[in-house]
XYZ file of C-alpha atoms in Angstrom:
447
model
C 11.337 32.531 140.655
C 13.403 30.527 137.733
C 16.563 30.630 140.088
C 14.799 29.314 143.132
C 13.234 26.457 141.063
C 16.898 25.353 139.258
C 18.034 25.704 143.074
C 15.225 23.275 144.046
C 15.828 21.034 141.193
C 19.607 20.759 142.005
C 18.984 20.203 145.783
C 16.489 17.434 144.751
C 19.112 16.020 142.342
C 21.219 15.253 145.082
C 18.320 14.116 147.340
C 16.659 11.660 144.929
C 19.326 9.882 142.918
C 16.980 8.805 139.987
C 20.178 7.513 137.900
C 20.864 4.491 139.636
C 18.263 1.747 139.429
C 19.571 -0.234 142.668
C 17.442 0.996 146.014
C 19.862 0.443 148.453
C 22.471 3.021 146.725
C 19.340 5.510 146.473
C 18.741 5.050 150.085
C 22.113 5.362 151.233
C 22.380 8.705 148.637
C 19.589 10.233 150.547
C 20.526 8.970 154.031
C 23.805 10.742 153.893
C 22.179 13.872 152.617
C 19.748 13.878 155.770
C 22.537 12.888 158.225
C 24.637 15.719 157.297
C 21.672 18.061 157.760
C 20.726 16.189 160.841
C 24.669 16.841 162.425
C 24.545 20.442 161.311
C 21.221 20.871 163.268
C 22.941 18.788 165.862
C 25.825 21.144 166.051
C 23.950 24.221 166.121
C 21.736 22.718 169.009
C 24.947 21.999 170.732
C 26.080 25.558 170.423
C 22.855 26.705 171.858
C 23.194 23.999 174.813
C 26.946 25.139 175.728
C 28.364 21.740 174.478
C 31.534 22.775 172.509
C 33.446 19.578 172.328
C 29.846 17.984 170.864
C 29.576 20.862 168.496
C 33.428 20.301 167.153
C 32.391 16.800 166.818
C 29.118 17.069 164.844
C 30.672 19.747 162.194
C 33.946 17.473 162.232
C 32.023 14.465 161.108
C 30.856 16.277 158.003
C 33.848 15.809 156.275
C 34.412 12.109 156.554
C 30.847 11.845 155.783
C 31.625 14.114 152.566
C 33.877 11.732 151.560
C 31.549 8.756 152.010
C 28.858 10.309 150.000
C 31.617 11.046 146.982
C 32.675 7.695 147.256
C 28.824 6.459 146.790
C 27.755 8.872 144.171
C 30.862 9.594 142.131
C 33.170 6.745 142.608
C 30.223 4.139 142.947
C 32.052 2.154 145.891
C 28.999 1.269 147.659
C 30.500 -1.619 149.497
C 33.293 0.445 150.984
C 31.115 3.208 151.864
C 28.803 1.310 153.840
C 31.691 -0.169 155.761
C 32.953 3.294 156.401
C 29.509 4.703 157.297
C 29.268 1.892 159.960
C 32.699 2.167 161.231
C 32.345 5.985 161.550
C 28.801 6.004 163.058
C 29.368 3.459 166.000
C 32.597 5.030 167.539
C 30.884 8.574 167.402
C 27.370 6.895 168.947
C 29.770 5.912 171.702
C 31.519 9.529 172.121
C 28.156 11.043 172.408
C 27.100 8.358 174.861
C 30.136 9.176 177.254
C 30.144 12.957 176.719
C 26.253 13.684 176.715
C 24.838 12.138 180.089
C 25.345 8.352 179.278
C 21.521 6.542 180.199
C 20.369 9.881 181.003
C 20.939 11.498 177.790
C 19.202 10.913 174.356
C 21.932 8.346 172.592
C 19.304 5.918 172.303
C 17.234 7.613 170.084
C 20.600 7.948 167.685
C 21.306 4.387 168.095
C 17.806 3.498 166.519
C 18.240 5.774 163.812
C 21.607 4.520 163.164
C 20.380 1.173 162.841
C 17.282 1.610 160.799
C 19.729 3.519 158.237
C 22.207 0.726 158.249
C 19.456 -2.012 158.057
C 17.514 -0.381 155.293
C 20.522 0.142 153.075
C 22.603 -3.160 153.829
C 22.398 -6.014 151.416
C 20.764 -9.126 152.812
C 23.413 -11.174 153.889
C 24.650 -8.091 156.193
C 21.240 -7.276 158.003
C 22.095 -9.987 160.788
C 25.700 -8.785 161.176
C 24.862 -4.876 161.582
C 22.000 -5.745 163.877
C 24.027 -7.619 165.966
C 26.837 -4.538 166.008
C 24.115 -2.351 167.088
C 22.679 -4.183 169.904
C 25.945 -5.504 171.441
C 27.428 -1.562 171.683
C 23.805 -0.751 172.982
C 23.753 -3.038 175.601
C 27.623 -2.530 176.561
C 27.346 1.119 176.838
C 24.116 1.294 179.049
C 25.685 -1.288 181.060
C 28.431 0.783 181.525
C 26.446 4.208 181.983
C 23.996 1.808 184.623
C 27.001 -0.043 186.441
C 29.579 2.133 185.669
C 28.414 5.635 185.962
C 31.824 7.330 186.943
C 33.006 6.364 183.698
C 30.187 8.958 182.161
C 31.108 12.506 181.703
C 28.193 14.311 183.359
C 27.506 18.345 183.748
C 25.193 19.891 186.200
C 22.203 20.202 183.856
C 18.912 21.222 184.523
C 15.512 19.512 183.711
C 14.944 22.245 180.948
C 18.200 21.243 179.440
C 17.492 17.522 179.750
C 14.066 17.817 178.232
C 15.049 20.186 175.396
C 17.724 17.815 174.254
C 15.679 14.962 174.617
C 12.859 16.534 172.647
C 15.168 18.001 169.803
C 17.308 14.668 169.352
C 14.253 12.634 169.225
C 12.460 14.965 166.958
C 15.690 14.955 164.965
C 16.105 11.154 164.944
C 12.295 10.931 164.220
C 12.538 12.997 161.179
C 15.395 10.976 159.877
C 13.707 7.897 159.845
C 10.479 9.371 158.420
C 12.641 11.152 155.844
C 13.911 7.400 154.823
C 10.542 5.972 154.931
C 9.658 9.093 152.488
C 12.490 8.062 150.311
C 11.578 4.504 150.101
C 8.068 5.466 149.100
C 9.223 7.597 146.860
C 11.617 5.190 145.376
C 8.963 3.113 145.087
C 6.484 5.578 143.312
C 9.487 6.194 140.692
C 10.055 2.402 140.248
C 6.226 2.213 139.493
C 5.836 4.700 137.428
C 8.898 3.259 135.248
C 7.259 0.089 135.513
C 4.239 1.349 134.318
C 5.646 3.353 131.541
C 7.537 0.078 130.101
C 4.358 -1.654 130.783
C 2.674 0.883 128.504
C 5.700 0.588 125.695
C 5.678 -3.080 125.654
C 1.874 -3.140 125.455
C 2.178 -0.613 122.440
C 5.062 -2.504 120.803
C 2.853 -5.635 121.231
C -0.084 -3.887 119.451
C 2.407 -2.742 116.955
C 3.814 -6.516 116.373
C -0.211 -7.763 116.479
C -0.762 -4.931 113.544
C 2.467 -5.969 111.721
C 1.291 -9.569 111.829
C -2.235 -8.838 110.553
C -0.877 -6.946 107.948
C 1.641 -9.381 107.140
C -1.080 -11.803 106.643
C -3.275 -9.449 104.495
C -0.304 -8.869 102.398
C 0.525 -12.535 101.840
C -3.303 -12.997 100.820
C -3.087 -10.135 98.302
C 0.075 -11.537 96.710
C -1.494 -14.787 96.480
C -5.161 -13.612 95.441
C -3.514 -11.233 92.744
C -0.660 -13.325 91.373
C -2.507 -16.599 91.356
C -5.006 -15.932 88.534
C -2.331 -14.464 85.822
C 0.071 -17.146 86.529
C -2.925 -19.924 86.249
C -3.814 -18.213 82.656
C -0.078 -18.409 81.717
C -0.074 -22.176 83.130
C -3.382 -22.829 81.158
C -1.709 -21.317 78.105
C 1.278 -23.541 78.227
C -0.636 -26.773 78.877
C -2.487 -25.854 75.630
C 0.669 -25.682 73.527
C 2.196 -28.978 75.247
C -1.498 -30.835 74.396
C -2.124 -29.871 71.093
C 0.180 -30.398 68.543
C -2.116 -29.272 65.458
C -1.328 -25.623 65.991
C 0.001 -23.692 63.203
C 3.073 -21.677 62.951
C 0.684 -18.813 62.888
C -1.028 -20.019 65.956
C 2.010 -20.637 67.908
C 3.387 -17.228 67.285
C 0.497 -15.535 68.210
C 0.418 -17.450 71.746
C 4.175 -17.140 72.402
C 3.367 -13.075 71.503
C 0.517 -13.188 74.191
C 2.242 -15.358 76.796
C 5.390 -12.859 76.791
C 3.223 -10.077 76.872
C 1.133 -11.590 79.991
C 4.306 -12.781 81.488
C 5.690 -9.403 81.466
C 2.515 -7.963 83.075
C 2.397 -9.992 85.615
C 5.520 -9.694 86.285
C 5.515 -5.883 86.599
C 2.044 -6.336 88.783
C 4.249 -8.654 91.243
C 6.454 -5.872 91.270
C 4.258 -3.394 92.142
C 2.727 -5.623 94.560
C 5.915 -6.498 96.439
C 7.130 -2.697 96.646
C 3.527 -1.739 97.765
C 3.775 -4.771 100.076
C 6.858 -3.064 101.575
C 5.627 0.471 102.072
C 2.602 -1.045 103.873
C 5.065 -3.106 106.628
C 6.982 -0.087 106.950
C 3.691 2.298 107.365
C 5.092 4.696 104.647
C 2.581 7.278 103.509
C 4.649 8.822 100.604
C 3.247 6.348 97.863
C 1.491 9.484 96.217
C 1.393 9.667 92.671
C -0.266 12.017 89.841
C -1.820 9.622 86.999
C -4.856 9.509 84.577
C -6.439 6.267 85.318
C -6.582 5.100 82.009
C -2.867 4.735 81.616
C -2.804 3.495 85.524
C -5.341 0.663 84.898
C -3.643 -0.593 81.184
C -1.714 -3.441 81.878
C -4.103 -4.697 85.161
C -7.091 -4.584 82.478
C -5.316 -6.667 79.971
C -4.229 -9.358 82.461
C -7.850 -9.198 83.657
C -9.061 -9.291 80.197
C -6.733 -12.275 79.543
C -8.237 -14.436 82.730
C -11.642 -13.717 82.015
C -11.070 -15.269 78.612
C -9.825 -18.364 80.210
C -13.295 -18.740 81.766
C -15.266 -17.469 78.811
C -16.315 -14.323 80.229
C -16.404 -11.178 78.333
C -14.735 -8.158 80.326
C -16.224 -4.573 78.622
C -14.289 -1.624 79.707
C -15.406 1.720 79.504
C -13.783 5.301 80.569
C -16.892 7.765 80.783
C -14.025 9.913 82.005
C -10.566 9.663 82.236
C -9.813 11.472 85.569
C -6.483 12.414 86.913
C -5.963 11.168 90.244
C -3.425 12.678 93.112
C -3.478 9.417 95.477
C -1.856 5.832 96.406
C -2.403 4.535 93.031
C -1.144 1.371 94.504
C -4.409 1.212 96.894
C -6.317 2.115 93.490
C -5.106 -0.912 91.657
C -5.421 -3.040 94.332
C -8.823 -2.458 94.860
C -9.665 -2.513 91.179
C -7.776 -5.962 90.733
C -9.750 -7.254 93.790
C -13.145 -6.274 92.609
C -12.645 -7.469 88.856
C -11.141 -11.079 90.042
C -13.951 -11.367 92.171
C -16.656 -10.599 89.376
C -14.732 -13.170 86.873
C -14.717 -15.928 90.015
C -18.530 -15.643 90.603
C -19.621 -15.148 86.847
C -20.519 -18.079 84.744
C -18.714 -18.992 81.500
C -20.691 -16.794 78.707
C -21.265 -14.160 81.547
C -20.337 -10.493 80.749
C -18.262 -8.159 83.474
C -18.728 -4.255 82.788
C -16.042 -1.807 84.289
C -16.287 1.534 83.955
C -14.499 4.846 85.067
C -16.482 8.388 85.248
C -16.419 11.430 87.948
C -18.906 13.267 89.718
C -17.320 16.667 90.605
C -14.422 16.073 92.702
C -15.090 12.331 93.325
C -13.803 9.539 90.699
C -16.471 6.577 90.520
C -15.366 3.187 89.471
C -18.172 0.480 88.722
C -17.380 -3.137 88.195
C -20.951 -4.856 87.486
C -21.215 -8.373 86.453
C -24.315 -10.992 85.772
C -22.946 -13.562 88.092
C -24.568 -15.425 90.957
C -25.379 -12.191 92.938
C -25.482 -12.110 96.822
C -28.302 -12.356 99.329
C -28.941 -9.276 101.258
C -27.827 -11.227 104.594
C -24.460 -11.434 103.425
C -24.147 -8.125 102.212
C -24.694 -6.839 105.469
C -20.897 -8.665 106.618
C -19.639 -8.475 102.987
C -16.588 -6.332 104.054
C -15.928 -7.810 107.679
C -12.523 -9.654 107.718
C -13.692 -13.633 107.880
C -10.586 -15.993 106.562
C -12.200 -18.946 105.482
C -12.012 -20.445 101.866
C -14.460 -19.147 98.893
C -15.411 -20.983 95.626
C -16.428 -19.220 92.656
C -18.728 -20.743 89.713
C -15.699 -22.989 88.366
C -14.614 -24.200 91.910
C -11.741 -21.358 91.966
C -10.712 -21.246 95.716
C -10.087 -17.905 97.412
C -8.946 -16.719 101.140
C -12.290 -14.628 101.414
C -10.003 -11.607 102.434
C -10.297 -9.789 99.275
C -13.338 -7.448 99.879
C -12.053 -6.793 103.538
C -8.866 -5.632 102.079
C -10.835 -3.605 99.325
C -12.801 -1.840 102.080
C -9.971 -0.760 104.205
C -8.198 0.373 101.197
C -10.944 2.351 99.912
C -11.033 4.139 103.657
C -7.606 5.013 103.360
C -8.176 6.493 100.143
C -10.872 8.875 101.843
C -13.648 6.820 100.160
C -16.002 3.983 100.077
C -17.623 0.966 98.323
C -21.145 0.443 97.826
C -22.666 -2.881 96.911
C -25.813 -3.603 95.042
C -26.872 -6.994 94.360
C -29.426 -9.876 94.067
C -29.255 -13.533 94.179
C -29.212 -15.258 90.590
C -28.802 -11.526 88.864
C -25.281 -10.374 89.794
C -23.706 -7.350 91.486
C -22.423 -3.759 90.828
C -19.432 -2.678 93.013
C -19.077 1.036 93.053
C -15.758 2.695 94.523
C -16.004 6.176 95.365
C -13.072 8.216 96.392
C -11.989 12.095 96.301
C -9.629 13.564 93.380
C -8.798 16.364 91.281
C -10.613 15.475 88.022
C -8.880 16.816 84.315
C -10.763 17.827 81.500
C -13.201 15.571 80.452
C -12.004 13.397 77.477
C -14.521 11.038 74.996
C -15.688 7.773 76.173
C -13.058 5.241 75.422
C -14.460 1.622 74.937
C -11.907 -1.071 75.285
């Protein structure tokens, strides 16, 4: 069975030349194969009918036909092959006409077959020429057969012979035309499938490009969101130094020290964000680290504390537990930065923000609670939807409106979720939960 399948595939590869993208070459290849089979059948028929000369011509024609097939398939000489095929076909048709009973014989069917074959494979500029050759030769031969019957070689044939000759030649010609049309349809469906595959590939590529553009926009928003506030804090400190000339050397040394720390933390945070952004754009999934959350959050919490102080907001930090996490720590940091910055943004001066890390079984729980302006129940429903529009904090701080949507998406990628409890005028509590392997519980630590 396997050998038969291989044989069928081999024959199919010779008949349907899928490697070429030119329909005319595909058809020419297939029709040469069909005509070869047709000549073999006609040769066998002529043996049966006792037509020795026509038998020799049928089988002898296979040799130049094989040469034309070689030129088309191997040498890729399509135009030369077409001229040779036409130059071979019409003289042979004329010989068949004179040797096979002229107008009484079945040559007209072969005329039609050859014309359909040549027209189907010819370039448009050659169609009229080939059709004219076919028509003029047909008229000339049938004129001779009608008005000069003495030029035609005739045999004493019976009506049965004549009937059989016409039926078999017509059937062979019809089969050839049918196979030609089937080849055209096969090529059409093949090209259609190829076009559909390319269309799906382009659609997938467009979708990927669209996703990359969306991801790029989100990453730009993250960079702006996460870098803007630390830089603003540094800027305000520098403005304070520039405006206040009465600072003591001790105060200046302290400010310089804090400024250096904040600048270094901001730089480190920027490096982490840019590195994470690169992995996000490349859709890389190997950013998994094992670390304790207190060590992971230290620099970020120091920066957030400095930003909160600029607004006279108190940030209280408590680690009820210090879990060890195995996960994409960049995503965790991203969510934490956004939640704390949001809390600072929507809390009035003199307000308090509580950041707490705890755990339940194999789950990490991080909460950010503030006593700020709160959120209405109507807005909570759509809080995590992507809605790019400016938002303004209690000190008129401007944001993109993308922060919570990004937090939600990254929480889902961590296999977790974000819960919200809020009341207008009373404040909000955002709780991040995600799976992790918890370490042995450590004593509560307050910063």
